[in-house]
């Protein structure tokens, strides 16, 4: 029982980062209808940039963190302007392929610049000391990660709910033409969506980088996002958060209980098995909008 | 050269090779491809590349690219799992050949096995389109990849599986030279098949499903049937490609059939031209030749940048990504469309308008 609780708690922590990245993904999908296969590479770039600023250039962590966020925002803006905007109106296959190609480009650039070794934040930012939470033993860095992830989730949820920009983003997601006729610049909303999508992923990268160190495998976070958003429903930001947490817990539990039978590594594919099952049973997820088509 | 086409019968318009000139060119191409191996050695020495090996790979990939083009280009169903389906074919051949199955039984079995797997993962395609299907097939890729790596009793895991050489009626395809003819036969067969398929009832149904599937259903095209059929034929072809690959390389491991291969297949048909038979051929030639050609400047630069081979894989990936992006933005219809433009220009020269 204690093991089980332990698995749930660590799963929730990783799940909170999934939720953060999935929120960025869902946001981009919701307002631009582009499915972003490069989300994981944003995580990767965020983690590496922050590590590089902090460990190699000795920038104080607060500034490194803020600078990484600024860089991520600019990266989102530039990519949107140069690559995604020409794709408006192109077939879905082309749009999917361009984000896959973008993922390849970002990933290979990171390997060329920083190599493939596992890098750690030195000196460590959060202590690894274990803390007793009732029956469960959690290291301090996990708690910080969980806290930060939820801080960002909360801030952005409030942003969408209450600010003028956030409301205009929701309007564009709802109906682009109507939003445009109300004087909302759709192009600007697209740009903002991409920069926020890149920003939250970069934060996710920094948080995970503090737990396990940084290497190219960080990009896999972007792949785990798919089960999360499919579970929650592609259009729903709340769904992405719930989906992220669920997938984090599920992969942890399935990984530790099924590894003996299937020979290891179940954690890597458990989310995808869940994904296929959801697609077969409830393809539009928990909170997704069911498409109704008229001829 | 004809300066225009003046057909008087529909049958003429529908013909695969409508003009005498085109027929002659095709015969010339066929002859050139058949006698090529005897000159391959000389040309290889001249260019510093093992041409026969390159051609064999191109011919094998053409079979698979035709398969993916049928699914994505003709039927409009995106698949990110074709690398894994190719792996299914390769492993089927590997396992069956080790059990003593002859070539002519093991290869169709590879195709059928891949088709079965492809159709299972294609089932969600009835309810899912575009984005969702891409995600579903991507999940298929990861699950199959995992199975290939971890089901060691069957696949040998990461240590790989040795496959005996292909043998047909006592003739062993044991060298690049001999294998070339086998691969050529399959590539030519797949090309003819796809070219013909696109003119049949089935082929037109595929295109109708792609262009507007609701209208297609209204006029009586059974969506489920044709989508699954497209998945089946497509995976069959890519499974055959995998089987050929296994016979050619003779040792298979899971490393080859990753997401990267699926992406490469998609890149091939996008660069070549989706929904075009010529396109998949162009795309394969381009994408398979490119890394070989890139090796030459890389080798030349080792003196200046000694680390270049350490990052060569990343550089190649970077370039692949950039090429795909450039094609999608500047030439979305691919090389095949460019080829038609160039040809039309010369056909009408100097009176083009």
XYZ file of C-alpha atoms in Angstrom:
648
model
C 0.000 0.000 0.000
C 2.813 2.313 0.877
C 4.523 1.504 -2.417
C 1.300 2.241 -4.199
C 0.958 5.659 -2.560
C 4.587 6.376 -3.322
C 3.984 5.599 -6.984
C 0.941 7.844 -7.048
C 2.822 10.756 -5.513
C 5.830 10.574 -7.838
C 3.454 9.990 -10.734
C 1.558 13.129 -9.822
C 4.764 15.159 -9.804
C 5.833 14.031 -13.275
C 2.189 14.283 -14.303
C 2.128 17.934 -13.264
C 4.933 18.623 -15.727
C 3.066 16.644 -18.392
C 0.071 18.784 -17.585
C 2.103 21.946 -18.069
C 3.463 20.849 -21.443
C 0.068 19.482 -22.476
C -1.497 22.838 -21.646
C 0.889 24.508 -24.083
C 0.037 21.906 -26.674
C -3.716 22.212 -26.195
C -3.446 25.994 -26.300
C -1.681 25.915 -29.657
C -4.154 23.392 -31.017
C -7.161 25.240 -29.696
C -6.387 28.581 -31.221
C -4.458 27.648 -34.373
C -5.708 24.096 -35.129
C -2.104 23.015 -35.543
C -1.008 19.826 -33.852
C 2.498 20.452 -32.660
C 4.858 17.497 -32.860
C 7.707 19.763 -31.770
C 6.303 20.396 -28.290
C 8.842 18.023 -26.759
C 11.658 19.850 -28.499
C 10.509 23.063 -26.839
C 10.922 21.231 -23.532
C 14.376 20.135 -24.619
C 15.469 23.593 -25.711
C 14.120 25.152 -22.515
C 15.984 22.704 -20.318
C 19.255 23.084 -22.189
C 19.175 26.869 -22.444
C 18.548 27.255 -18.720
C 21.219 24.697 -17.848
C 23.697 26.408 -20.156
C 23.018 29.848 -18.712
C 23.209 28.563 -15.159
C 26.025 26.030 -15.252
C 28.295 27.321 -18.022
C 27.727 31.061 -17.875
C 27.086 31.189 -14.104
C 24.025 33.382 -14.414
C 22.103 33.459 -11.116
C 19.223 31.006 -11.272
C 16.443 33.598 -11.106
C 17.862 35.403 -14.099
C 18.636 32.201 -15.946
C 15.033 31.151 -15.423
C 13.631 34.462 -16.625
C 16.034 34.657 -19.573
C 15.068 31.156 -20.660
C 11.443 32.206 -20.593
C 12.198 35.243 -22.727
C 14.183 33.140 -25.196
C 11.363 30.603 -25.384
C 8.851 33.348 -26.115
C 11.007 34.698 -28.922
C 11.547 31.222 -30.302
C 7.789 30.702 -30.409
C 7.264 34.039 -32.140
C 9.953 33.465 -34.762
C 8.850 29.926 -35.570
C 5.248 31.007 -35.896
C 6.141 33.831 -38.246
C 8.616 31.934 -40.434
C 7.206 28.428 -40.621
C 3.679 28.094 -39.386
C 2.078 31.165 -40.876
C 2.828 30.155 -44.492
C 1.070 26.895 -43.689
C -2.339 28.444 -43.009
C -4.862 26.797 -45.300
C -2.549 23.938 -46.314
C -3.701 20.324 -45.891
C -3.387 18.737 -42.453
C -0.654 16.366 -43.635
C 1.595 19.256 -44.594
C 1.035 21.002 -41.282
C 1.768 17.834 -39.315
C 4.863 17.207 -41.371
C 6.213 20.705 -40.923
C 6.056 20.408 -37.145
C 7.777 17.009 -37.355
C 10.496 18.560 -39.487
C 10.749 21.403 -36.997
C 11.210 18.838 -34.248
C 14.053 17.241 -36.212
C 15.717 20.596 -36.758
C 15.499 21.675 -33.113
C 16.646 18.303 -31.806
C 19.638 18.095 -34.119
C 20.609 21.669 -33.338
C 20.606 20.865 -29.638
C 22.828 17.815 -30.197
C 25.209 19.814 -32.357
C 25.449 22.602 -29.788
C 25.477 20.652 -26.532
C 26.163 16.997 -27.322
C 24.263 13.996 -26.052
C 25.641 13.503 -22.555
C 23.425 13.808 -19.493
C 24.010 17.228 -17.947
C 23.020 18.228 -14.439
C 22.441 21.600 -12.869
C 25.569 22.253 -10.789
C 25.331 23.369 -8.060
C 21.863 21.834 -7.670
C 19.080 24.367 -7.316
C 16.745 22.360 -5.117
C 17.982 19.922 -2.508
C 17.416 16.217 -3.046
C 16.688 15.690 0.645
C 13.803 13.344 1.344
C 10.796 14.575 3.267
C 8.158 12.462 4.979
C 4.660 13.207 3.787
C 2.632 10.871 5.989
C 3.663 7.375 4.886
C 5.293 8.581 1.684
C 8.893 9.629 1.202
C 9.347 12.466 -1.298
C 12.489 14.315 -2.182
C 12.345 18.066 -1.874
C 12.957 18.733 -5.560
C 9.769 16.832 -6.409
C 7.749 19.115 -4.187
C 9.269 22.219 -5.731
C 8.556 20.869 -9.209
C 4.965 20.138 -8.299
C 4.563 23.580 -6.757
C 6.064 25.428 -9.688
C 4.098 23.432 -12.242
C 0.874 24.278 -10.446
C 1.871 27.900 -10.030
C 2.261 28.195 -13.786
C -0.905 26.248 -14.493
C -2.808 28.552 -12.145
C -1.307 31.723 -13.568
C -2.171 30.764 -17.111
C -5.645 29.548 -16.220
C -6.280 32.947 -14.642
C -4.739 34.617 -17.667
C -7.193 32.943 -20.043
C -10.105 33.621 -17.751
C -9.641 37.240 -16.819
C -7.234 39.183 -19.049
C -8.200 40.891 -22.256
C -5.628 38.940 -24.295
C -6.759 35.673 -22.773
C -10.375 36.374 -23.619
C -9.456 37.312 -27.185
C -7.590 34.009 -27.449
C -10.651 32.112 -26.362
C -12.721 34.068 -28.847
C -10.389 33.100 -31.697
C -10.493 29.475 -30.596
C -14.260 29.634 -30.701
C -14.711 31.189 -34.111
C -11.954 32.884 -36.063
C -14.166 34.852 -38.435
C -16.420 36.251 -35.767
C -13.414 37.122 -33.620
C -11.827 38.904 -36.548
C -14.968 40.895 -37.257
C -14.956 42.006 -33.623
C -11.561 43.587 -34.185
C -9.382 40.867 -32.711
C -6.160 40.332 -34.631
C -6.116 36.603 -35.322
C -2.492 36.735 -36.409
C -1.514 38.283 -33.095
C -3.416 35.617 -31.203
C -1.630 32.902 -33.183
C 1.725 34.436 -32.318
C 0.811 34.710 -28.637
C -0.396 31.102 -28.565
C 2.873 29.840 -29.970
C 4.965 31.894 -27.600
C 2.970 30.765 -24.555
C 3.125 27.181 -25.820
C 6.905 27.431 -26.073
C 7.176 29.200 -22.718
C 5.288 26.649 -20.622
C 7.188 23.811 -22.296
C 10.499 25.477 -21.543
C 9.467 25.823 -17.897
C 8.579 22.129 -17.941
C 12.039 21.391 -19.295
C 13.731 23.351 -16.531
C 11.659 21.619 -13.846
C 12.325 18.096 -15.123
C 15.952 18.933 -15.767
C 16.320 19.573 -12.063
C 15.026 16.118 -11.205
C 16.781 13.788 -13.616
C 19.315 15.929 -15.425
C 19.106 17.041 -19.007
C 19.732 15.071 -22.139
C 18.125 14.438 -25.480
C 15.519 12.138 -23.935
C 13.802 15.237 -22.558
C 12.190 15.536 -25.976
C 10.168 12.415 -25.181
C 8.082 14.607 -22.931
C 6.493 15.963 -26.050
C 5.390 12.468 -27.022
C 3.839 11.741 -23.646
C 1.739 14.815 -24.175
C -0.302 13.068 -26.858
C -1.873 10.504 -24.534
C -2.546 13.309 -22.065
C -4.361 15.551 -24.505
C -6.207 12.676 -26.165
C -7.456 11.582 -22.766
C -8.560 15.098 -21.887
C -9.879 15.994 -25.313
C -7.753 17.944 -27.762
C -9.539 21.267 -27.394
C -9.764 21.373 -23.635
C -7.137 23.029 -21.474
C -8.676 21.682 -18.277
C -8.714 18.293 -19.995
C -5.016 18.599 -20.777
C -4.207 19.230 -17.120
C -6.309 16.328 -15.854
C -4.999 14.130 -18.672
C -1.402 15.006 -17.844
C -1.781 14.130 -14.174
C -3.614 10.896 -14.994
C -1.031 9.764 -17.516
C 1.790 10.544 -15.092
C 0.228 8.352 -12.406
C -0.859 5.622 -14.843
C 2.540 5.182 -16.447
C 4.178 4.986 -13.046
C 1.777 2.330 -11.776
C 1.663 0.294 -14.994
C 5.445 0.559 -15.285
C 6.163 -0.831 -11.858
C 3.539 -3.572 -11.843
C 3.870 -4.841 -15.418
C 7.623 -4.606 -15.913
C 8.190 -8.083 -14.482
C 5.835 -9.658 -17.001
C 6.832 -7.738 -20.099
C 10.556 -7.398 -19.627
C 11.123 -3.771 -18.669
C 10.450 -0.411 -20.237
C 6.668 -0.643 -19.907
C 6.663 2.904 -18.578
C 7.682 4.152 -21.993
C 4.771 2.676 -23.890
C 2.029 2.362 -21.281
C 0.723 5.854 -22.149
C 0.466 4.882 -25.789
C -1.492 1.727 -25.047
C -3.852 3.899 -23.016
C -3.992 6.272 -25.964
C -5.042 3.579 -28.436
C -7.691 2.355 -26.016
C -9.120 5.839 -25.544
C -9.190 6.407 -29.291
C -11.144 3.210 -29.787
C -13.609 3.808 -26.956
C -14.034 7.554 -26.640
C -12.121 9.239 -29.454
C -12.872 12.809 -28.439
C -11.654 12.355 -24.887
C -13.223 13.445 -21.666
C -13.853 17.092 -22.498
C -13.232 17.301 -26.229
C -15.774 18.666 -28.644
C -17.436 15.934 -30.612
C -17.316 16.829 -34.268
C -20.696 16.970 -35.907
C -20.460 17.170 -39.638
C -22.982 18.390 -42.125
C -22.724 17.847 -45.834
C 8.677 15.119 -79.769
C 4.966 15.860 -79.973
C 3.995 19.476 -79.452
C 0.551 18.673 -78.137
C -1.827 15.832 -77.396
C -4.744 15.242 -79.699
C -6.645 12.222 -78.503
C -9.778 11.086 -80.261
C -10.846 8.286 -77.933
C -11.254 8.135 -74.166
C -9.334 4.855 -74.118
C -6.380 6.694 -75.569
C -6.639 9.367 -72.896
C -6.735 6.742 -70.185
C -3.720 4.839 -71.469
C -0.751 4.575 -69.124
C 1.706 5.591 -71.815
C -0.385 7.695 -74.164
C 2.171 8.512 -76.828
C 4.610 6.539 -78.912
C 7.455 8.712 -77.676
C 6.659 7.966 -74.094
C 6.579 4.258 -74.859
C 9.972 4.486 -76.507
C 11.388 6.391 -73.564
C 10.008 3.791 -71.186
C 11.587 0.976 -73.179
C 14.859 2.875 -73.168
C 14.624 3.358 -69.403
C 13.827 -0.329 -68.929
C 16.813 -1.392 -71.018
C 19.072 1.067 -69.227
C 17.985 -0.255 -65.831
C 18.506 -3.842 -66.960
C 22.005 -3.371 -68.304
C 23.017 -0.966 -65.549
C 24.636 -3.580 -63.226
C 27.284 -4.444 -65.792
C 28.431 -0.837 -65.807
C 27.882 -0.259 -62.102
C 31.443 -1.109 -61.120
C 32.994 1.384 -63.522
C 30.568 4.118 -62.521
C 31.041 3.368 -58.827
C 34.795 3.760 -59.115
C 34.261 6.981 -60.989
C 31.947 8.497 -58.373
C 33.398 6.939 -55.251
C 30.034 5.531 -54.141
C 28.881 1.924 -54.141
C 26.204 2.465 -56.755
C 24.735 -1.032 -56.779
C 24.167 -0.923 -53.047
C 22.590 2.516 -53.381
C 20.337 1.353 -56.209
C 19.240 -1.715 -54.286
C 18.247 0.426 -51.327
C 16.427 2.845 -53.599
C 14.520 0.024 -55.290
C 13.514 -1.506 -51.955
C 12.378 1.826 -50.563
C 10.414 2.532 -53.745
C 8.164 -0.436 -52.948
C 7.515 0.920 -49.466
C 7.127 4.535 -50.563
C 4.533 3.489 -53.133
C 2.693 1.823 -50.291
C 2.690 4.922 -48.121
C 1.823 7.108 -51.086
C -1.205 4.937 -51.762
C -2.392 5.491 -48.206
C -1.424 9.111 -47.697
C -1.328 10.515 -51.190
C -4.299 8.711 -52.712
C -6.576 7.970 -49.763
C -5.562 10.923 -47.598
C -4.921 8.894 -44.447
C -1.741 9.980 -42.731
C 0.355 7.248 -41.157
C 3.279 7.688 -38.815
C 3.593 3.949 -38.342
C 4.953 2.734 -41.650
C 8.458 2.329 -40.328
C 7.141 -0.174 -37.810
C 4.992 -1.922 -40.425
C 8.132 -2.351 -42.520
C 9.741 -3.839 -39.426
C 6.858 -6.281 -39.077
C 7.536 -7.440 -42.632
C 11.254 -7.735 -42.033
C 10.849 -9.714 -38.817
C 8.252 -12.007 -40.402
C 10.734 -12.873 -43.111
C 13.499 -13.234 -40.555
C 11.551 -15.631 -38.362
C 9.985 -17.670 -41.159
C 13.195 -17.970 -43.160
C 14.933 -19.272 -40.064
C 12.174 -21.864 -39.770
C 13.079 -22.992 -43.264
C 10.346 -21.304 -45.282
C 11.395 -20.676 -48.874
C 11.686 -17.163 -50.270
C 8.540 -17.322 -52.394
C 6.425 -18.200 -49.337
C 8.116 -16.077 -46.696
C 7.937 -12.815 -48.630
C 4.154 -12.868 -49.274
C 3.735 -13.930 -45.656
C 5.678 -10.818 -44.635
C 3.346 -8.689 -46.707
C 0.245 -10.345 -45.267
C 1.489 -10.032 -41.713
C 2.250 -6.349 -42.164
C -1.143 -5.892 -43.823
C -2.876 -7.555 -40.881
C -1.060 -5.353 -38.369
C -1.655 -2.259 -40.464
C -5.359 -3.009 -40.749
C -5.691 -3.497 -36.989
C -4.155 -0.105 -36.331
C -6.167 1.281 -39.235
C -9.481 0.417 -37.613
C -9.651 3.725 -35.708
C -9.442 5.458 -39.091
C -13.177 4.999 -39.524
C -13.919 7.318 -36.664
C -10.771 9.391 -36.718
C -9.399 11.675 -39.313
C -6.280 13.667 -39.935
C -4.878 14.692 -36.605
C -6.266 11.862 -34.555
C -5.167 9.277 -37.076
C -1.638 10.668 -37.073
C -1.559 10.254 -33.292
C -3.038 6.754 -33.415
C -0.498 5.536 -35.951
C 2.282 7.182 -33.983
C 1.186 5.185 -30.948
C 1.242 2.074 -33.155
C 4.804 2.894 -34.094
C 5.898 3.105 -30.462
C 4.070 -0.043 -29.404
C 5.455 -2.119 -32.286
C 8.896 -0.662 -31.736
C 8.687 -1.749 -28.117
C 7.565 -5.235 -29.126
C 10.467 -5.586 -31.545
C 12.932 -4.532 -28.882
C 11.579 -6.428 -25.892
C 9.985 -9.574 -27.279
C 13.404 -11.160 -27.406
C 12.161 -14.728 -27.745
C 10.726 -13.842 -31.114
C 12.873 -11.033 -32.474
C 16.242 -11.501 -30.828
C 15.906 -8.012 -29.342
C 18.732 -5.581 -29.811
C 21.247 -8.284 -30.702
C 19.347 -8.749 -33.939
C 18.214 -11.634 -36.071
C 20.221 -13.221 -38.854
C 18.356 -13.911 -42.071
C 19.525 -16.376 -44.738
C 19.970 -15.144 -48.279
C 17.040 -15.184 -50.679
C 16.953 -18.173 -52.961
C 14.576 -18.835 -55.817
C 14.588 -22.120 -57.779
C 18.165 -22.847 -56.839
C 19.366 -19.355 -57.732
C 20.750 -17.504 -54.752
C 20.535 -13.700 -54.609
C 23.732 -13.498 -52.647
C 25.455 -10.442 -54.081
C 24.545 -6.832 -54.754
C 24.678 -7.659 -58.429
C 22.202 -10.533 -58.230
C 19.915 -8.870 -55.715
C 19.552 -5.879 -57.997
C 17.395 -7.818 -60.431
C 15.151 -9.087 -57.666
C 14.681 -5.597 -56.234
C 14.161 -4.155 -59.698
C 11.424 -6.673 -60.418
C 9.606 -5.795 -57.208
C 9.994 -2.046 -57.656
C 8.756 -2.254 -61.243
C 5.889 -4.488 -60.171
C 4.862 -2.107 -57.374
C 5.058 0.869 -59.736
C 2.911 -0.820 -62.372
C 0.459 -1.940 -59.716
C 0.001 1.520 -58.258
C -0.227 3.134 -61.683
C -2.947 0.699 -62.669
C -4.726 0.776 -59.345
C -5.273 4.503 -59.620
C -7.297 3.954 -62.791
C -9.640 1.321 -61.406
C -12.882 1.601 -59.460
C -10.952 1.017 -56.250
C -8.394 3.694 -57.047
C -11.066 6.252 -57.852
C -12.853 5.354 -54.625
C -9.613 6.052 -52.730
C -9.272 9.471 -54.336
C -12.929 10.224 -53.624
C -12.405 9.340 -49.960
C -9.428 11.671 -49.854
C -11.031 14.621 -51.583
C -14.363 14.723 -49.792
C -15.198 11.697 -47.825
C -18.726 12.721 -46.928
C -19.668 13.169 -50.574
C -17.937 9.895 -51.353
C -20.086 8.130 -48.820
C -23.204 9.780 -50.187
C -22.516 8.462 -53.688
C -22.050 4.974 -52.346
C -18.381 4.534 -51.512
C -18.136 2.402 -48.415
C -15.798 4.500 -46.295
C -14.834 1.827 -43.799
C -14.134 -0.739 -46.468
C -11.965 1.504 -48.585
C -10.053 3.022 -45.684
C -9.224 -0.370 -44.250
C -8.437 -1.680 -47.720
C -6.091 1.217 -48.281
C -4.383 0.520 -44.973
C -4.152 -3.164 -45.913
C -2.656 -2.705 -49.391
C -0.356 0.006 -48.171
C 0.991 -2.027 -45.258
C 1.267 -5.055 -47.519
C 3.567 -3.155 -49.837
C 5.650 -1.742 -47.028
C 5.801 -5.228 -45.498
C 7.150 -6.591 -48.779
C 9.719 -3.811 -48.739
C 10.653 -4.857 -45.213
C 10.970 -8.486 -46.287
C 13.217 -7.548 -49.187
C 15.247 -5.381 -46.857
C 15.711 -8.302 -44.473
C 16.865 -10.567 -47.300
C 19.213 -7.886 -48.551
C 20.822 -6.758 -45.297
C 20.615 -10.307 -43.793
C 20.716 -9.025 -40.232
C 17.836 -7.103 -38.737
C 17.543 -5.303 -35.444
C 14.964 -2.999 -33.958
C 17.143 0.081 -34.416
C 16.238 0.419 -38.039
C 12.461 0.545 -37.721
C 12.009 3.507 -35.443
C 9.932 6.664 -35.722
C 12.787 8.103 -37.755
C 12.075 5.629 -40.576
C 8.384 6.504 -40.551
C 9.265 10.166 -40.773
C 11.702 9.444 -43.584
C 8.993 7.648 -45.531
C 6.666 10.611 -45.114
C 9.466 12.953 -46.111
C 10.059 10.882 -49.253
C 6.503 11.178 -50.492
C 6.249 14.839 -49.544
C 9.479 15.773 -51.292
C 8.537 13.622 -54.275
C 4.907 14.589 -54.514
C 1.888 13.124 -52.808
C -0.622 11.230 -54.886
C 1.812 10.737 -57.737
C 3.485 7.496 -58.777
C 6.415 9.374 -60.208
C 6.554 11.374 -56.991
C 7.356 8.462 -54.718
C 10.161 7.386 -57.048
C 11.649 10.876 -57.163
C 11.293 11.231 -53.415
C 13.051 7.948 -52.666
C 15.893 8.697 -55.057
C 16.346 12.135 -53.505
C 16.144 11.056 -49.882
C 18.321 7.938 -50.208
C 20.969 9.588 -52.343
C 21.260 12.720 -50.227
C 23.121 11.228 -47.226
C 25.538 9.443 -49.572
C 26.297 12.662 -51.364
C 26.617 14.515 -48.069
C 29.343 12.098 -47.014
C 31.669 13.458 -49.689
C 31.957 17.039 -48.368
C 31.926 15.640 -44.835
C 34.963 13.509 -45.604
C 36.642 16.447 -47.281
C 36.106 18.595 -44.207
C 37.499 16.154 -41.664
C 40.853 17.911 -41.871
C 39.369 21.251 -40.956
C 36.724 20.004 -38.524
C 37.936 16.710 -37.055
C 34.712 16.264 -35.097
C 32.464 16.363 -38.109
C 31.716 12.630 -38.078
C 30.697 12.828 -34.452
C 27.908 15.194 -35.340
C 27.302 13.888 -38.843
C 24.064 12.132 -37.895
C 22.769 15.336 -36.339
C 23.843 17.418 -39.309
C 22.065 15.028 -41.633
C 18.932 15.191 -39.541
C 19.137 18.975 -39.484
C 19.426 19.094 -43.246
C 16.584 16.609 -43.699
C 14.361 18.754 -41.537
C 15.283 21.925 -43.388
C 14.712 20.294 -46.788
C 11.276 19.053 -45.782
C 10.348 22.470 -44.427
C 11.608 24.163 -47.589
C 9.619 21.798 -49.792
C 6.455 22.251 -47.772
C 6.684 26.019 -47.915
C 8.022 26.570 -51.425
C 7.052 23.481 -53.453
C 4.180 21.710 -51.676
C 3.435 19.534 -54.706
C 6.912 18.066 -54.673
C 9.498 17.164 -57.262
C 6.978 15.440 -59.517
C 5.126 18.723 -60.057
C 8.390 20.518 -60.744
C 9.289 17.808 -63.268
C 5.991 18.321 -65.085
C 6.555 22.076 -65.228
C 10.028 21.654 -66.639
C 8.839 19.103 -69.159
C 5.909 21.218 -70.283
C 8.261 24.149 -70.744
C 10.594 22.217 -73.030
C 7.757 20.580 -74.912
C 6.360 23.956 -75.932
C 9.675 25.739 -76.286
C 10.175 28.257 -77.799
C 6.458 28.950 -78.160
C 5.418 28.662 -74.548
C 3.005 31.251 -73.371
